[in-house]
CSV table of C-alpha atoms in Angstrom, one decimal:
chain,number,residue,atom,x,y,z
A,18,UNK,CA,-13.7,47.0,-29.9
A,19,UNK,CA,-12.6,46.5,-26.4
A,20,UNK,CA,-11.4,43.0,-25.5
A,21,UNK,CA,-13.7,41.2,-23.1
A,22,UNK,CA,-11.7,40.0,-20.1
A,23,UNK,CA,-12.0,36.3,-19.5
A,24,UNK,CA,-13.0,35.4,-16.0
A,25,UNK,CA,-10.4,33.4,-14.1
A,26,UNK,CA,-11.6,30.0,-13.1
A,27,UNK,CA,-12.5,29.5,-9.5
A,28,UNK,CA,-10.9,27.1,-7.1
A,29,UNK,CA,-13.9,24.9,-7.4
A,30,UNK,CA,-13.5,24.6,-11.2
A,31,UNK,CA,-9.9,23.6,-10.7
A,32,UNK,CA,-10.9,21.0,-8.1
A,33,UNK,CA,-13.5,19.5,-10.4
A,34,UNK,CA,-11.1,19.4,-13.4
A,35,UNK,CA,-8.4,17.8,-11.1
A,36,UNK,CA,-10.7,15.1,-9.7
A,37,UNK,CA,-11.7,14.1,-13.2
A,38,UNK,CA,-8.1,13.7,-14.1
A,39,UNK,CA,-7.2,11.9,-10.9
A,40,UNK,CA,-9.9,9.4,-11.5
A,41,UNK,CA,-9.1,9.0,-15.1
A,42,UNK,CA,-5.3,8.9,-15.1
A,43,UNK,CA,-4.5,8.5,-11.4
A,44,UNK,CA,-3.1,11.2,-9.1
A,45,UNK,CA,0.5,10.0,-9.7
A,46,UNK,CA,0.1,10.3,-13.4
A,47,UNK,CA,-1.5,13.8,-13.4
A,48,UNK,CA,0.9,16.7,-13.6
A,49,UNK,CA,0.2,20.4,-12.9
A,50,UNK,CA,0.7,20.9,-16.7
A,51,UNK,CA,-2.0,18.5,-17.5
A,52,UNK,CA,-4.4,20.2,-15.0
A,53,UNK,CA,-3.6,23.6,-16.5
A,54,UNK,CA,-4.2,22.3,-20.1
A,55,UNK,CA,-7.5,20.7,-19.2
A,56,UNK,CA,-8.7,23.7,-17.2
A,57,UNK,CA,-7.5,26.1,-19.9
A,58,UNK,CA,-5.3,28.2,-17.5
A,59,UNK,CA,-1.7,29.1,-17.1
A,60,UNK,CA,0.6,27.7,-14.4
A,61,UNK,CA,0.4,31.0,-12.5
A,62,UNK,CA,-3.4,30.8,-12.3
A,63,UNK,CA,-3.1,27.3,-10.9
A,64,UNK,CA,-0.4,28.0,-8.3
A,65,UNK,CA,-2.3,31.1,-7.1
A,66,UNK,CA,-4.9,28.7,-5.7
A,67,UNK,CA,-2.8,25.6,-5.3
A,68,UNK,CA,1.0,25.8,-5.1
A,69,UNK,CA,1.3,22.1,-5.8
A,70,UNK,CA,-0.9,19.3,-6.9
A,71,UNK,CA,-0.7,17.9,-3.4
A,72,UNK,CA,-2.6,21.0,-2.2
A,73,UNK,CA,-5.5,19.9,-4.6
A,74,UNK,CA,-5.2,16.4,-3.2
A,75,UNK,CA,-5.5,17.8,0.3
A,76,UNK,CA,-8.8,19.5,-0.5
A,77,UNK,CA,-10.1,16.2,-2.1
A,78,UNK,CA,-9.0,14.3,1.0
A,79,UNK,CA,-11.0,16.7,3.2
A,80,UNK,CA,-14.1,16.2,1.0
A,81,UNK,CA,-13.6,12.4,0.9
A,82,UNK,CA,-13.3,12.1,4.7
A,83,UNK,CA,-16.5,14.1,5.1
A,84,UNK,CA,-18.5,12.3,2.4
A,85,UNK,CA,-17.3,8.8,2.9
A,86,UNK,CA,-18.0,8.7,6.6
A,87,UNK,CA,-21.6,10.0,6.1
A,88,UNK,CA,-22.2,7.3,3.4
A,89,UNK,CA,-20.9,4.5,5.6
A,90,UNK,CA,-23.0,5.5,8.6
A,91,UNK,CA,-26.0,5.3,6.3
A,92,UNK,CA,-25.2,1.6,5.6
A,93,UNK,CA,-25.1,0.6,9.2
A,94,UNK,CA,-27.9,0.3,11.8
A,95,UNK,CA,-26.1,1.3,15.0
A,96,UNK,CA,-26.4,5.0,14.9
A,97,UNK,CA,-23.8,7.8,14.4
A,98,UNK,CA,-20.1,7.2,15.2
A,99,UNK,CA,-20.7,3.5,15.7
A,100,UNK,CA,-18.0,0.8,16.0
A,101,UNK,CA,-19.6,-1.0,13.0
A,102,UNK,CA,-19.4,2.1,10.9
A,103,UNK,CA,-15.7,2.5,11.7
A,104,UNK,CA,-15.1,-1.1,10.7
A,105,UNK,CA,-17.1,-1.0,7.5
A,106,UNK,CA,-15.3,2.2,6.4
A,107,UNK,CA,-12.0,0.5,6.5
A,108,UNK,CA,-13.3,-2.5,4.6
A,109,UNK,CA,-14.8,-0.2,2.0
A,110,UNK,CA,-11.5,1.7,1.6
A,111,UNK,CA,-9.6,-1.5,1.1
A,112,UNK,CA,-12.2,-2.7,-1.4
A,113,UNK,CA,-12.2,0.5,-3.4
A,114,UNK,CA,-8.5,0.4,-3.5
A,115,UNK,CA,-8.5,-3.2,-4.8
A,116,UNK,CA,-11.4,-2.7,-7.3
A,117,UNK,CA,-10.5,0.7,-8.8
A,118,UNK,CA,-6.8,1.4,-9.6
A,119,UNK,CA,-7.2,5.1,-9.7
A,120,UNK,CA,-8.7,5.0,-6.2
A,121,UNK,CA,-5.8,2.8,-5.0
A,122,UNK,CA,-3.5,5.6,-6.3
A,123,UNK,CA,-5.6,8.2,-4.6
A,124,UNK,CA,-5.6,6.6,-1.2
A,125,UNK,CA,-2.0,5.5,-1.3
A,126,UNK,CA,-0.9,9.0,-2.3
A,127,UNK,CA,-3.0,10.6,0.4
A,128,UNK,CA,-1.3,8.4,3.0
A,129,UNK,CA,2.1,9.0,1.6
A,130,UNK,CA,2.3,12.8,1.4
A,131,UNK,CA,2.9,14.6,4.8
A,132,UNK,CA,0.3,17.3,4.1
A,133,UNK,CA,-2.5,14.9,3.3
A,134,UNK,CA,-1.5,12.4,5.9
A,135,UNK,CA,-1.7,15.1,8.6
A,136,UNK,CA,-5.2,15.9,7.3
A,137,UNK,CA,-6.3,12.3,7.6
A,138,UNK,CA,-4.8,11.9,11.0
A,139,UNK,CA,-6.5,15.1,12.3
A,140,UNK,CA,-9.8,13.9,11.0
A,141,UNK,CA,-9.4,10.3,12.3
A,142,UNK,CA,-8.3,11.3,15.9
A,143,UNK,CA,-11.6,13.0,16.4
A,144,UNK,CA,-13.5,10.0,15.0
A,145,UNK,CA,-11.6,7.5,17.1
A,146,UNK,CA,-12.3,9.5,20.3
A,147,UNK,CA,-16.0,9.2,19.4
A,148,UNK,CA,-15.9,5.5,18.4
A,149,UNK,CA,-13.5,4.1,20.9
A,150,UNK,CA,-13.8,6.5,23.8
A,151,UNK,CA,-15.9,4.2,25.9
A,152,UNK,CA,-13.4,1.4,25.6
A,153,UNK,CA,-10.5,3.6,26.9
A,154,UNK,CA,-12.1,6.3,29.1
A,155,UNK,CA,-8.9,7.2,30.8
A,156,UNK,CA,-7.0,8.0,27.6
A,157,UNK,CA,-5.7,11.5,27.0
A,158,UNK,CA,-5.9,13.2,23.6
A,159,UNK,CA,-2.2,12.6,23.2
A,160,UNK,CA,-2.8,8.9,23.5
A,161,UNK,CA,-5.4,9.0,20.8
A,162,UNK,CA,-3.0,10.9,18.6
A,163,UNK,CA,-0.3,8.4,19.2
A,164,UNK,CA,-2.7,5.5,18.5
A,165,UNK,CA,-3.8,7.1,15.3
A,166,UNK,CA,-0.2,7.1,14.0
A,167,UNK,CA,-0.3,3.3,14.4
A,168,UNK,CA,-3.8,3.0,12.9
A,169,UNK,CA,-2.9,5.0,9.8
A,170,UNK,CA,0.0,2.7,9.2
A,171,UNK,CA,-2.3,-0.3,9.5
A,172,UNK,CA,-4.7,1.3,7.0
A,173,UNK,CA,-2.0,2.1,4.6
A,174,UNK,CA,-0.6,-1.5,4.8
A,175,UNK,CA,-4.1,-2.9,4.2
A,176,UNK,CA,-4.4,-0.9,0.9
A,177,UNK,CA,-0.7,-1.0,-0.3
A,178,UNK,CA,-0.8,-4.5,-1.6
A,179,UNK,CA,1.8,-6.5,-3.5
A,180,UNK,CA,1.7,-9.9,-5.3
A,181,UNK,CA,2.4,-11.5,-1.9
A,182,UNK,CA,-0.5,-9.9,-0.1
A,183,UNK,CA,-3.2,-11.9,1.6
A,184,UNK,CA,-6.7,-11.9,0.0
A,185,UNK,CA,-8.9,-8.9,0.8
A,186,UNK,CA,-11.1,-10.6,3.5
A,187,UNK,CA,-8.0,-11.7,5.3
A,188,UNK,CA,-6.5,-8.3,5.2
A,189,UNK,CA,-9.7,-6.7,6.4
A,190,UNK,CA,-10.1,-9.1,9.3
A,191,UNK,CA,-6.4,-8.7,10.4
A,192,UNK,CA,-6.5,-4.9,10.2
A,193,UNK,CA,-9.8,-4.6,12.1
A,194,UNK,CA,-8.7,-7.0,14.8
A,195,UNK,CA,-5.4,-5.2,15.3
A,196,UNK,CA,-7.1,-1.7,15.5
A,197,UNK,CA,-9.8,-2.8,17.9
A,198,UNK,CA,-7.3,-4.6,20.1
A,199,UNK,CA,-5.3,-1.4,20.3
A,200,UNK,CA,-8.3,0.3,21.8
A,201,UNK,CA,-9.2,-2.5,24.2
A,202,UNK,CA,-12.3,-3.7,22.4
A,203,UNK,CA,-13.2,-7.1,24.0
A,204,UNK,CA,-12.4,-10.2,21.9
A,205,UNK,CA,-16.0,-11.3,21.5
A,206,UNK,CA,-17.2,-7.9,20.4
A,207,UNK,CA,-14.3,-7.8,17.9
A,208,UNK,CA,-15.4,-11.1,16.4
A,209,UNK,CA,-19.0,-9.9,16.1
A,210,UNK,CA,-18.1,-6.7,14.3
A,211,UNK,CA,-15.6,-8.4,12.0
A,212,UNK,CA,-18.1,-11.1,11.0
A,213,UNK,CA,-20.8,-8.6,10.4
A,214,UNK,CA,-18.5,-6.5,8.1
A,215,UNK,CA,-17.3,-9.6,6.2
A,216,UNK,CA,-21.0,-10.6,5.7
A,217,UNK,CA,-21.8,-7.4,3.9
A,218,UNK,CA,-21.3,-6.7,0.2
A,219,UNK,CA,-18.5,-4.3,1.0
A,220,UNK,CA,-17.3,-4.4,-2.6
A,221,UNK,CA,-20.6,-3.1,-3.9
A,222,UNK,CA,-20.7,-0.5,-1.2
A,223,UNK,CA,-17.2,0.6,-2.2
A,224,UNK,CA,-18.3,1.1,-5.9
A,225,UNK,CA,-21.2,3.1,-4.7
A,226,UNK,CA,-19.0,5.3,-2.5
A,227,UNK,CA,-16.7,5.9,-5.5
A,228,UNK,CA,-19.6,6.9,-7.8
A,229,UNK,CA,-21.3,9.1,-5.2
A,230,UNK,CA,-18.1,10.8,-4.3
A,231,UNK,CA,-17.5,11.8,-7.9
A,232,UNK,CA,-21.0,13.2,-8.1
A,233,UNK,CA,-20.6,14.9,-4.8
A,234,UNK,CA,-17.6,16.8,-6.1
A,235,UNK,CA,-19.2,17.5,-9.4
A,236,UNK,CA,-22.4,18.9,-7.8
A,237,UNK,CA,-20.6,21.0,-5.1
A,238,UNK,CA,-20.8,24.8,-5.3
A,239,UNK,CA,-18.2,27.3,-4.2
A,240,UNK,CA,-19.8,28.1,-0.9
A,241,UNK,CA,-20.1,24.5,0.0
A,242,UNK,CA,-16.4,23.9,-0.6
A,243,UNK,CA,-15.4,27.0,1.4
A,244,UNK,CA,-17.6,26.0,4.3
A,245,UNK,CA,-16.3,22.5,4.3
A,246,UNK,CA,-12.6,23.6,4.3
A,247,UNK,CA,-13.3,26.1,7.1
A,248,UNK,CA,-14.9,23.3,9.2
A,249,UNK,CA,-11.9,21.1,8.7
A,250,UNK,CA,-9.5,24.1,9.2
A,251,UNK,CA,-7.9,23.8,5.8
A,252,UNK,CA,-6.2,26.9,4.5
A,253,UNK,CA,-7.4,28.3,1.2
A,254,UNK,CA,-3.9,28.9,-0.1
């Protein structure tokens, strides 16, 4: 009897296996060997799609940037690309990082690896132009790129806590004030947005974002993944 050829797993299947592992063990504790064993594939099959586990993380970062922003906008009442949405997103990221150890590892890893950091910066530059463009109308794109390098550092510092770090609300307020000041947001408006964010249940929103993101990846199909990666100019190999 002829042997039935086993179909190779798709990139999507590998992504879904990997995200389960990242959220169970943490990105740092998940090796390529563990992904292969869980997916039932050889190393060659994995590296055909993803040369390193950072390449998988890069895809997940793209998905997270897209999904997280849409969710946050739904929680605010100021329309698309609003200043409040921007502020609430940072608060949510900081809260997820504090509440869920695996997500702390996910975010910190994403901000630590050059490939994924570049992905985050490219996504955030476009967002910042939409959110802060009216506050600095004379800025060039290069100035926004330069500012994003500073902002990503602030975001990383807000999530990368130690035993000497300030409480979460203090870190959120400090980060938001510094970022908005960088873009010339007036002091009174800064205070209003920060107070509104701190008055929300951002910890509950953070948990919902985490749960919905896992479902979003689990429910995604191959075409949706490919379309998303093409939209964000992520290479397939």
